[in-house]
Short mmCIF file of C-alpha atoms in Angstrom, two decimals:
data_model
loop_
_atom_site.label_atom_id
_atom_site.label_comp_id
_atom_site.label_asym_id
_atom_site.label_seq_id
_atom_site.Cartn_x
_atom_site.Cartn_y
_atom_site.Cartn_z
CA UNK A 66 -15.45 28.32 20.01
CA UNK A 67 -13.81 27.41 16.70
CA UNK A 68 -15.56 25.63 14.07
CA UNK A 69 -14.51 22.08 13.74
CA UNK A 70 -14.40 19.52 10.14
CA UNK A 71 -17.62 17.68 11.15
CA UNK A 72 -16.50 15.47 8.43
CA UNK A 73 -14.63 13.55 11.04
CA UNK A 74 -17.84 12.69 12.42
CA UNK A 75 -18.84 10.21 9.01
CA UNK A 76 -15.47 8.17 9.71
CA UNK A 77 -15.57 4.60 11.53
CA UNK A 78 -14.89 4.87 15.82
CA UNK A 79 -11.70 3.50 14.87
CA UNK A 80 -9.27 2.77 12.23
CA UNK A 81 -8.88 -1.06 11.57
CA UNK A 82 -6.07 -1.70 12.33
CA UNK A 83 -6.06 0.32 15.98
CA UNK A 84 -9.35 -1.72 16.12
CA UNK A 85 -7.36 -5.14 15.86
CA UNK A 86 -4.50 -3.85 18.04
CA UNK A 87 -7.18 -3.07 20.83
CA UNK A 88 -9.18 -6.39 20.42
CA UNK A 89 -5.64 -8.26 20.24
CA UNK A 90 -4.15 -6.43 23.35
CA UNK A 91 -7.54 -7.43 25.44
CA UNK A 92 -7.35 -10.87 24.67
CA UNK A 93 -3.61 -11.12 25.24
CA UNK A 94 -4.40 -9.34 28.91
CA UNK A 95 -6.59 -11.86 29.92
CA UNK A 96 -4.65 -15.07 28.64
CA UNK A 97 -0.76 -14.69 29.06
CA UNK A 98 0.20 -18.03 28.78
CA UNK A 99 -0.84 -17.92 25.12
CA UNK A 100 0.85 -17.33 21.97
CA UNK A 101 -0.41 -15.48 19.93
CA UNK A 102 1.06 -15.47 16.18
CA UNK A 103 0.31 -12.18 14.54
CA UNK A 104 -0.62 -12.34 10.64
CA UNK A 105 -2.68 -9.29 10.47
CA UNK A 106 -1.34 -6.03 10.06
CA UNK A 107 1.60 -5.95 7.19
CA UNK A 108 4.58 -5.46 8.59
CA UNK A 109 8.16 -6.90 7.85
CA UNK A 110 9.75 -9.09 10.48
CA UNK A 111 13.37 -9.82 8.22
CA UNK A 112 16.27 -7.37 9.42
CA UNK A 113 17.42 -4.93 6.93
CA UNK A 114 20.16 -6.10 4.17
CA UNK A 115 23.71 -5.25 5.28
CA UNK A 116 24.00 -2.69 2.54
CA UNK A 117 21.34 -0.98 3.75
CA UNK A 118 23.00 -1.20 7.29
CA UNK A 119 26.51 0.14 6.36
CA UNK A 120 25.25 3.34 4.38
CA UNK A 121 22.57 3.87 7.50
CA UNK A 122 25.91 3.88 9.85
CA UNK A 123 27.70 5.58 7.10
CA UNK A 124 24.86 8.66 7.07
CA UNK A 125 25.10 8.59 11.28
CA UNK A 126 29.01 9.44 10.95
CA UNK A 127 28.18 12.05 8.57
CA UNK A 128 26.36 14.00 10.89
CA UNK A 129 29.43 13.84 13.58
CA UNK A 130 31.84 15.90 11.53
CA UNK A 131 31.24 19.91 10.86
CA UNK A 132 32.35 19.47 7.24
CA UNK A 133 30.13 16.48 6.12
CA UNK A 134 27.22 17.41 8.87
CA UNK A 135 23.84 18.02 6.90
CA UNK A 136 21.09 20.10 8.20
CA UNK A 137 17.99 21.03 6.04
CA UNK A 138 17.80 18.79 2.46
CA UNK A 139 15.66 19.39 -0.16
CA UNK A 140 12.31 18.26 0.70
CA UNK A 141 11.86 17.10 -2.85
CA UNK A 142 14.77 14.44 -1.59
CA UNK A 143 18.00 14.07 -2.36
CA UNK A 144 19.16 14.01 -5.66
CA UNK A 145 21.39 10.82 -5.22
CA UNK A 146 18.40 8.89 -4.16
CA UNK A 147 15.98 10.21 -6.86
CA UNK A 148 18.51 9.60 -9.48
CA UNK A 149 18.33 6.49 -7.88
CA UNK A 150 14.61 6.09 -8.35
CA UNK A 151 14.90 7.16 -12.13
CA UNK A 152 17.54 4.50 -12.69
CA UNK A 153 15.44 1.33 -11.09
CA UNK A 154 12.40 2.41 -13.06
CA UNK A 155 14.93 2.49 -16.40
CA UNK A 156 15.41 -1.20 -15.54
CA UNK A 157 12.01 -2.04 -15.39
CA UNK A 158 11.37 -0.77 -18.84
CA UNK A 159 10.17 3.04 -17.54
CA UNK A 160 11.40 6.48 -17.96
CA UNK A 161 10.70 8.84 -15.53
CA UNK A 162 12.88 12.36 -14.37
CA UNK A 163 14.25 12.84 -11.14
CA UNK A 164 12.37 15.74 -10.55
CA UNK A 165 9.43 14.01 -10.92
CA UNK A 166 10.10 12.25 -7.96
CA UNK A 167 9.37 13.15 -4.59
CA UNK A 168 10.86 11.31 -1.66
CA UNK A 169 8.69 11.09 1.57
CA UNK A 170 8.37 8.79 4.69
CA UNK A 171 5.87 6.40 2.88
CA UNK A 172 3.48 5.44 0.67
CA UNK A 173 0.38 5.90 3.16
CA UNK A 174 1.30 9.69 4.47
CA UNK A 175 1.31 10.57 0.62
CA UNK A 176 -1.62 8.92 -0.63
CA UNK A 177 -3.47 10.99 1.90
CA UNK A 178 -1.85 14.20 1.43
CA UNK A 179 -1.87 14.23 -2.20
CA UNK A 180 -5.75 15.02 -1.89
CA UNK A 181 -4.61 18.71 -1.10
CA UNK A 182 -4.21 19.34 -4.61
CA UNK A 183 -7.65 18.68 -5.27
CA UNK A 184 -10.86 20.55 -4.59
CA UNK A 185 -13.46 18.88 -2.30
CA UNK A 186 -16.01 18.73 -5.12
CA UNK A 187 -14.18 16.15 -6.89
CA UNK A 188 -16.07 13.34 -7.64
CA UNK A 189 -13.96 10.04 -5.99
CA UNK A 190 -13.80 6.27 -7.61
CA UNK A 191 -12.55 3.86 -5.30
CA UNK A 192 -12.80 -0.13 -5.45
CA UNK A 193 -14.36 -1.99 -2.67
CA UNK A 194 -12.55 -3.61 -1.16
CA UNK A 195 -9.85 -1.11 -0.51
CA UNK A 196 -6.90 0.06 1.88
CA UNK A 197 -8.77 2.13 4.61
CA UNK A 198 -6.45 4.99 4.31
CA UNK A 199 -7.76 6.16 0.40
CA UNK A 200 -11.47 6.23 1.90
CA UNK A 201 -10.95 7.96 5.34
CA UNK A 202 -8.79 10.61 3.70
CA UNK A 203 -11.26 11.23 1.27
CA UNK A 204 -14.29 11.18 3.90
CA UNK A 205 -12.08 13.72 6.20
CA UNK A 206 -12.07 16.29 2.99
CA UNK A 207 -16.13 15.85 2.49
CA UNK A 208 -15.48 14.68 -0.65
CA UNK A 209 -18.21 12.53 -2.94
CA UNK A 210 -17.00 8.69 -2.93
CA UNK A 211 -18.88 6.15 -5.18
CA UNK A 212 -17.50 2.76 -5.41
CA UNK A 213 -16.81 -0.17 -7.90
CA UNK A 214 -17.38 -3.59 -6.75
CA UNK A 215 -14.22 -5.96 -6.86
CA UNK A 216 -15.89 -9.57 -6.30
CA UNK A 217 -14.88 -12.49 -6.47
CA UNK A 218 -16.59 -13.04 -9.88
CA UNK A 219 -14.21 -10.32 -11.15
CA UNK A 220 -10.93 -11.97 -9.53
CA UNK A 221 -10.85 -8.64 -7.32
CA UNK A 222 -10.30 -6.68 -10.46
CA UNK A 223 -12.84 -4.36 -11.35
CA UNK A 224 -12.76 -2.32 -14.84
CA UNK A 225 -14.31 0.69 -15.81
CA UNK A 226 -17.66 1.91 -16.53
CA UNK A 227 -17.27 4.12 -18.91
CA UNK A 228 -21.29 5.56 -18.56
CA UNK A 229 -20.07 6.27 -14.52
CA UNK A 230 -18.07 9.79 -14.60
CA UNK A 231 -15.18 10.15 -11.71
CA UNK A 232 -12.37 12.61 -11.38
CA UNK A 233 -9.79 10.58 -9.62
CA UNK A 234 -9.57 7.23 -9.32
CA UNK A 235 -7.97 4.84 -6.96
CA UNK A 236 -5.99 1.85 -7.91
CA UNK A 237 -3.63 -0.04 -6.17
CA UNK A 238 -2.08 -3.23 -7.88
CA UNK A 239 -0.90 -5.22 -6.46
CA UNK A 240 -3.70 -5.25 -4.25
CA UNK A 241 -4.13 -4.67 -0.64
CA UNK A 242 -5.83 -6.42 0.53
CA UNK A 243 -7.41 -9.23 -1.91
CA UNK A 244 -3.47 -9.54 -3.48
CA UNK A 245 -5.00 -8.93 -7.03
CA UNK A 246 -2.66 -7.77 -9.78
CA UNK A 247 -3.94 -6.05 -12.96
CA UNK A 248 -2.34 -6.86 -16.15
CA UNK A 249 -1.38 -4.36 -18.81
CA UNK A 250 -4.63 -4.53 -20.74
CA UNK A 251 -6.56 -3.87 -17.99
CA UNK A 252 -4.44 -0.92 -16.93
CA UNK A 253 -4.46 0.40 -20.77
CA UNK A 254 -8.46 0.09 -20.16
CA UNK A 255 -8.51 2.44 -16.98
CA UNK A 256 -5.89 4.37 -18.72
CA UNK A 257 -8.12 5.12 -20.97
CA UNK A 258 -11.04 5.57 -19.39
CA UNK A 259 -9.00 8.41 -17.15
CA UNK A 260 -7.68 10.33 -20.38
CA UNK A 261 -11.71 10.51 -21.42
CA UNK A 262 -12.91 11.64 -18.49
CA UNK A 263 -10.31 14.10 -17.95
CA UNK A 264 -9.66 12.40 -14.62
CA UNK A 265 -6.27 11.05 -12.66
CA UNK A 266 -5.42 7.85 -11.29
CA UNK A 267 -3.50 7.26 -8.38
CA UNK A 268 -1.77 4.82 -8.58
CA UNK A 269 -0.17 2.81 -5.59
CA UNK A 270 2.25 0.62 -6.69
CA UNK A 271 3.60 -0.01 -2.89
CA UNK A 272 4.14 -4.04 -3.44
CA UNK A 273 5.74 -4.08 -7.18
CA UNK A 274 8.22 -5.66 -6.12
CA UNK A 275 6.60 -8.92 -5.26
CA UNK A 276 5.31 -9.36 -8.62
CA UNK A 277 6.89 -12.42 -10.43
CA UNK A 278 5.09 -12.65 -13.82
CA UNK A 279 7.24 -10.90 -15.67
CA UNK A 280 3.92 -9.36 -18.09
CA UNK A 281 2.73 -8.13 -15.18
CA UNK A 282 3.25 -4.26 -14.90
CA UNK A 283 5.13 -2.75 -12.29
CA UNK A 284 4.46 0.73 -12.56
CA UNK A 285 1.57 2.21 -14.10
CA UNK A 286 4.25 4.99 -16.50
CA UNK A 287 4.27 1.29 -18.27
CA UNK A 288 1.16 1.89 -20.21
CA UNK A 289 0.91 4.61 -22.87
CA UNK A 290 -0.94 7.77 -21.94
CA UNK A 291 -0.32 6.97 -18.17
CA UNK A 292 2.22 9.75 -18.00
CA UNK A 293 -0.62 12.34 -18.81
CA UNK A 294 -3.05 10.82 -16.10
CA UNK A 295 -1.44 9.11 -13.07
CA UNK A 296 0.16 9.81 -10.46
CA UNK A 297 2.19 6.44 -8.65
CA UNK A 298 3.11 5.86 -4.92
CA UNK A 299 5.28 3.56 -3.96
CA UNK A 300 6.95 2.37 -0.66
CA UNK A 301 10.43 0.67 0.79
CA UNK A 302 8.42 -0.36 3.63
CA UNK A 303 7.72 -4.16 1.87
CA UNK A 304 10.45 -3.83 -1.35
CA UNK A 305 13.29 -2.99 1.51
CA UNK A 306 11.74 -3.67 5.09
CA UNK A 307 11.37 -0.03 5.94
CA UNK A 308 8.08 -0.25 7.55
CA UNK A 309 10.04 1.45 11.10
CA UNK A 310 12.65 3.15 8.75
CA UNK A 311 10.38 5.41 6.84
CA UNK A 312 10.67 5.88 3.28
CA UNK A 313 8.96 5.58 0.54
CA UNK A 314 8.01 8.03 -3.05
CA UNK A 315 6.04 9.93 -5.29
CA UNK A 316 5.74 10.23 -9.01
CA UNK A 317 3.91 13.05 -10.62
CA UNK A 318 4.79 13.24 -13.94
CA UNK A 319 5.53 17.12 -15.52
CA UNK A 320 2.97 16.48 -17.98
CA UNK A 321 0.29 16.56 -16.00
CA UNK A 322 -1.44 19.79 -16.49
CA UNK A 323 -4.86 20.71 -16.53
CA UNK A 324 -7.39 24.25 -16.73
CA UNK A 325 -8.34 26.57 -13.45
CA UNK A 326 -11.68 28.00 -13.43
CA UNK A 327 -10.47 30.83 -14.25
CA UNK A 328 -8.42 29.70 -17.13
CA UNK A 329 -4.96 29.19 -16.32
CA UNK A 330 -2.68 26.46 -16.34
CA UNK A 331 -1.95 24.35 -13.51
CA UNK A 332 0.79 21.95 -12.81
CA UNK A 333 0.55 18.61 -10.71
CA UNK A 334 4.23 18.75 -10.27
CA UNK A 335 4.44 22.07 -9.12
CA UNK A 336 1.81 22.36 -6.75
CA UNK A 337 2.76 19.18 -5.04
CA UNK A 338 6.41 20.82 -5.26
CA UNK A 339 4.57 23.45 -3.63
CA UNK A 340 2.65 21.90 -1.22
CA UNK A 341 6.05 19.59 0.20
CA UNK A 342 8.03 22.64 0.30
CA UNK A 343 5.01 24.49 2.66
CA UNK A 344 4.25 21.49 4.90
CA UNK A 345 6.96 19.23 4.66
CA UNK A 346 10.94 19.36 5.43
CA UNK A 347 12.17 16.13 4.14
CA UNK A 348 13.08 13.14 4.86
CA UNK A 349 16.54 12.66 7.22
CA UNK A 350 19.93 12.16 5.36
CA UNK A 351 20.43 8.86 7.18
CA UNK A 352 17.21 7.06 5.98
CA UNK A 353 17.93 8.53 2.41
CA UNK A 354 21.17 7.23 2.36
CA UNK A 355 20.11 4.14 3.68
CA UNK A 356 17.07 3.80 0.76
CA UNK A 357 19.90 4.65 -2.01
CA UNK A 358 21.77 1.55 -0.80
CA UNK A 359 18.51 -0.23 -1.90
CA UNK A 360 18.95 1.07 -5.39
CA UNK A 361 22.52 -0.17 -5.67
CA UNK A 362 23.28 -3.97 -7.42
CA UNK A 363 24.31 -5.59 -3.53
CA UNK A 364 21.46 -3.68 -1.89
CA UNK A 365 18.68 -5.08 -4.23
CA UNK A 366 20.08 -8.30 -3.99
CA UNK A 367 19.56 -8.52 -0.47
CA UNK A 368 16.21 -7.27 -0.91
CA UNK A 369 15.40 -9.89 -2.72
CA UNK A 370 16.60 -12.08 -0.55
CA UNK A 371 13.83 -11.03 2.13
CA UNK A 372 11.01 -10.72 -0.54
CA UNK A 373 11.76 -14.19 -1.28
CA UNK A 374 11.35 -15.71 1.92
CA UNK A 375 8.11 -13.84 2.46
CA UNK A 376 6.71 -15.47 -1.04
CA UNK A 377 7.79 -18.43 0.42
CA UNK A 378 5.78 -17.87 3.78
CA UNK A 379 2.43 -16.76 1.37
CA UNK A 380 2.89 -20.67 -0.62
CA UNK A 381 3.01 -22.36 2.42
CA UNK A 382 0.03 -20.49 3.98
CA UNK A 383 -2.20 -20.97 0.30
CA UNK A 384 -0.85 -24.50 0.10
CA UNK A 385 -2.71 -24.95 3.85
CA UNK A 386 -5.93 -22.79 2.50
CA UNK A 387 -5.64 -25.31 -0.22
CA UNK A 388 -5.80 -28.36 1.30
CA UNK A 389 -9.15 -27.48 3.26
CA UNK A 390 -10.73 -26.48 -0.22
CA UNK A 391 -10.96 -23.01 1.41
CA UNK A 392 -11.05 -20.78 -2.12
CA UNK A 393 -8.14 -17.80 -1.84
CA UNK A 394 -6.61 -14.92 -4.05
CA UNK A 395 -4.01 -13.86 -4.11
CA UNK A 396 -0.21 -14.87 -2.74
CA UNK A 397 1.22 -15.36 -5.82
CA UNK A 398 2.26 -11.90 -7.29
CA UNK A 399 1.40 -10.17 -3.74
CA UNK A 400 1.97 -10.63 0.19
CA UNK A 401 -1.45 -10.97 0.96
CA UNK A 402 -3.84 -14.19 1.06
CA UNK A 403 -7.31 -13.09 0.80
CA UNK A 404 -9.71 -15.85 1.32
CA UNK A 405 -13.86 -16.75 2.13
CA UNK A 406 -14.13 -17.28 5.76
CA UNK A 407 -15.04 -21.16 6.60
CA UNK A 408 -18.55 -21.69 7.12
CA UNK A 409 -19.60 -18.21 5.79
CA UNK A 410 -18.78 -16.59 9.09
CA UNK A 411 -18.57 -12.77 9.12
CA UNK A 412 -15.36 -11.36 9.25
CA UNK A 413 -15.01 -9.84 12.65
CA UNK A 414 -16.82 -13.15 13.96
CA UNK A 415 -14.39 -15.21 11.91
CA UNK A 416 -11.38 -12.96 13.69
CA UNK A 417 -12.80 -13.76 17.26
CA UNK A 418 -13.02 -17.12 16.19
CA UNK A 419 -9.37 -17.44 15.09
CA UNK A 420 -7.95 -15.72 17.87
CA UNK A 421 -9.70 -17.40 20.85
CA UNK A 422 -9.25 -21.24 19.61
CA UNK A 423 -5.81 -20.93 17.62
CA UNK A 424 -4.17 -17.36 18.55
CA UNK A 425 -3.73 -16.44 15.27
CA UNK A 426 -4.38 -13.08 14.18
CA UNK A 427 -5.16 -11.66 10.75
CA UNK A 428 -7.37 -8.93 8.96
CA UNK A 429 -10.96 -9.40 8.77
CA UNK A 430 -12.08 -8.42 5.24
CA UNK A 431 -15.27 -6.38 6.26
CA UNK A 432 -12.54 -3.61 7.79
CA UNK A 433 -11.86 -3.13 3.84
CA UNK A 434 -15.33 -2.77 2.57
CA UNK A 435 -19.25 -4.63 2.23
CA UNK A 436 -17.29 -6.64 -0.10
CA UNK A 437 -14.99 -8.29 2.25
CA UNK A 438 -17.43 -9.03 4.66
CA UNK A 439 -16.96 -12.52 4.37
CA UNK A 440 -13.11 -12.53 3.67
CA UNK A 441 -10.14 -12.48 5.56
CA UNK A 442 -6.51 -11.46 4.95
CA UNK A 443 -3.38 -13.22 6.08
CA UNK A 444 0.35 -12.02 5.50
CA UNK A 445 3.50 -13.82 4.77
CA UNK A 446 5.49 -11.32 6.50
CA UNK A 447 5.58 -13.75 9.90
CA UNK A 448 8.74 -15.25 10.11
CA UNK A 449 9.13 -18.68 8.57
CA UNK A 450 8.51 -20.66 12.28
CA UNK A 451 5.68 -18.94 12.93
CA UNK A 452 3.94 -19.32 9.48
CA UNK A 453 3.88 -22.90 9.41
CA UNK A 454 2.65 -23.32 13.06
CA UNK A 455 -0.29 -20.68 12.58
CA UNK A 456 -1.66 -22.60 9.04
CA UNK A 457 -0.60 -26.14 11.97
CA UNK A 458 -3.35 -24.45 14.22
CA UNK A 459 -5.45 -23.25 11.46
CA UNK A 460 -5.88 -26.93 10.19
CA UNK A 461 -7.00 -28.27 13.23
CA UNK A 462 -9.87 -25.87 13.29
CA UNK A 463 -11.77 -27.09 10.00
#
């Protein structure tokens, strides 16, 4: 009889999100005359950008000739598409090196592998509330989790306590869910609390691109020191609408190096070059072709396009939280709306409530944390038709 991680045994029945999908799918069984307008889990409903079209095609006839067929790539990614990478964080003010980049199928798969490279008795620092994934990965490895509270008295943004020890520390800004963005003091502050502790940060960095305050930064590499105490994630599942596609990447900077027990040196980039070579082949030549394309002047363009009707859709849903005095976050700088459930309704109560008397689905906050227990999360990732009518319903309720 083998010997099984009994750590599975501390996670939740259910992930949230299966947990909505289940709850959703009942409801929708029994009641099939109803529309149901779906605001909950974060994903893109804009078709990709014609650039990003033409060099997907353009990958697909690649593969029907012997002479331009590819097989195996590098699993570190191509090098078209990390030069790519390197290039788009030059415009945004930050120099990285292509191989310092690792290309993978998303944001999510690597923020749970990365915790490979680190032993279990790492002590973990993650906000509450927080995207499920960083806690159940981190619960799956037995690892020690201790938490800082992000409130509403501190605008979702907790900062370090620098008498509370951690090894690595979770941060994802813009957040998911409560939309939160930090600003470059506050990173320089959990910058430095990391290079004190001897700790790393990872960083997720997965909705960048919907940040439009330009002193807001988009990539933690923009605050000194970063470089020898992150790691960043990021994703074209929101910047480029490859939430089916698949594609996203990693940063881990060359410089981070740190002491074995039994003295040696140890690299971050190398043993997560090592770790993607063992247990990881790559991601296809067609998607990778198709993410360069989102690199390119036309490509981003379009790209913006999309990320501009979605801020739209997150105005018009705060403008409606507005105008019922309900008190939000978020929306601005972030897809998300994260707001107190009317008359201090639980969560889960407050998502029964919304889907049996307006069929609107979102997120109920408590799936996040004890700190979003009385806070739900919308998206503006609806299309434009359906936005409006779901905050319609929505104000008939209160």
């Amino acid at each position: 009889m083998p010997k099984l991680n009994e750590n599975y045994l501390n996670l939740k029945e259910s992930y949230l999100f299966s947990e909505i999908t289940h709850r959703v799918n009942s409801y929708t069984k029994s009641n099939p005359d109803k529309k149901v307008i779906r605001l909950g889990i974060g994903d893109v409903t804009l078709a990709l950008g014609p650039k990003i079209i033409s060099q997907l095609h353009e990958g697909v006839d690649a593969l029907a000739g012997a002479e331009s067929f590819k097989g195996y790539g590098p699993e570190q990614g191509y090098e078209f598409l990390r030069e790519a990478i390197v290039d788009y964080y030059c415009q945004n003010g930050v120099t990285i090196a292509a191989d310092e980049v690792f290309v993978s199928d998303g944001a999510k798969s690597d923020t749970g592998n990365i915790t490979d490279l680190f032993a279990q008795d790492n002590i973990i620092l993650i906000p509450d509330p927080v995207y499920p994934v960083y806690v159940d990965t981190n619960i799956m490895n037995g690892r020690n989790i201790i938490y800082i509270n992000a409130t509403a008295e501190n605008n979702f943004l907790p900062m370090p306590d620098h008498s509370v020890h951690a090894d690595i520390i979770y941060i994802c800004s813009p957040n998911n869910p409560t939309g939160a963005a930090y600003n470059k003091d506050q990173l320089a502050e959990w910058v430095k609390y990391a290079l004190e502790n001897d700790a790393i940060i990872l960083y997720d960095s997965a909705y960048e691109c919907f940040i439009t305050d330009e002193t807001l930064p988009r990539s933690i590499f923009a605050i000194e020191g970063a470089q020898n105490c992150a790691i960043e994630f990021c994703s074209l599942s929101k910047t480029a609408g490859f939430t089916g596609t698949r594609c996203g990447y990693t940063i881990v900077p060359k410089a981070l190096n740190f002491t074995a027990s039994n003295g040696a040196k140890m690299s971050l980039n190398a043993m997560w070059n090592r770790r993607q070579t063992t247990k990881f082949n790559g991601v296809s030549y067609i998607v990778q072709k198709g993410a360069a394309a989102v690199f390119s002047a036309e490509g981003m363009a379009q790209c913006k396009a999309n990320i501009k009707y979605y801020q739209e859709n997150a105005r018009i849903i705060a403008k409606g939280l507005a105008q019922k005095n309900i008190r939000y976050f978020g929306g601005i700088n972030s897809p998300y709306i994260w707001f107190e459930c009317p008359n201090n309704m639980d969560s889960w109560d407050f998502f029964d409530y919304l889907l049996n008397n307006a069929q609107v689905v979102g997120t109920p906050g408590a799936g996040f944390g004890k700190n979003g227990l009385k806070y739900f999360r919308l998206t503006s990732f609806g299309n434009r038709e359906n936005t409006i009518e779901a905050m319609e319903r929505i104000d008939k309720l209160f």
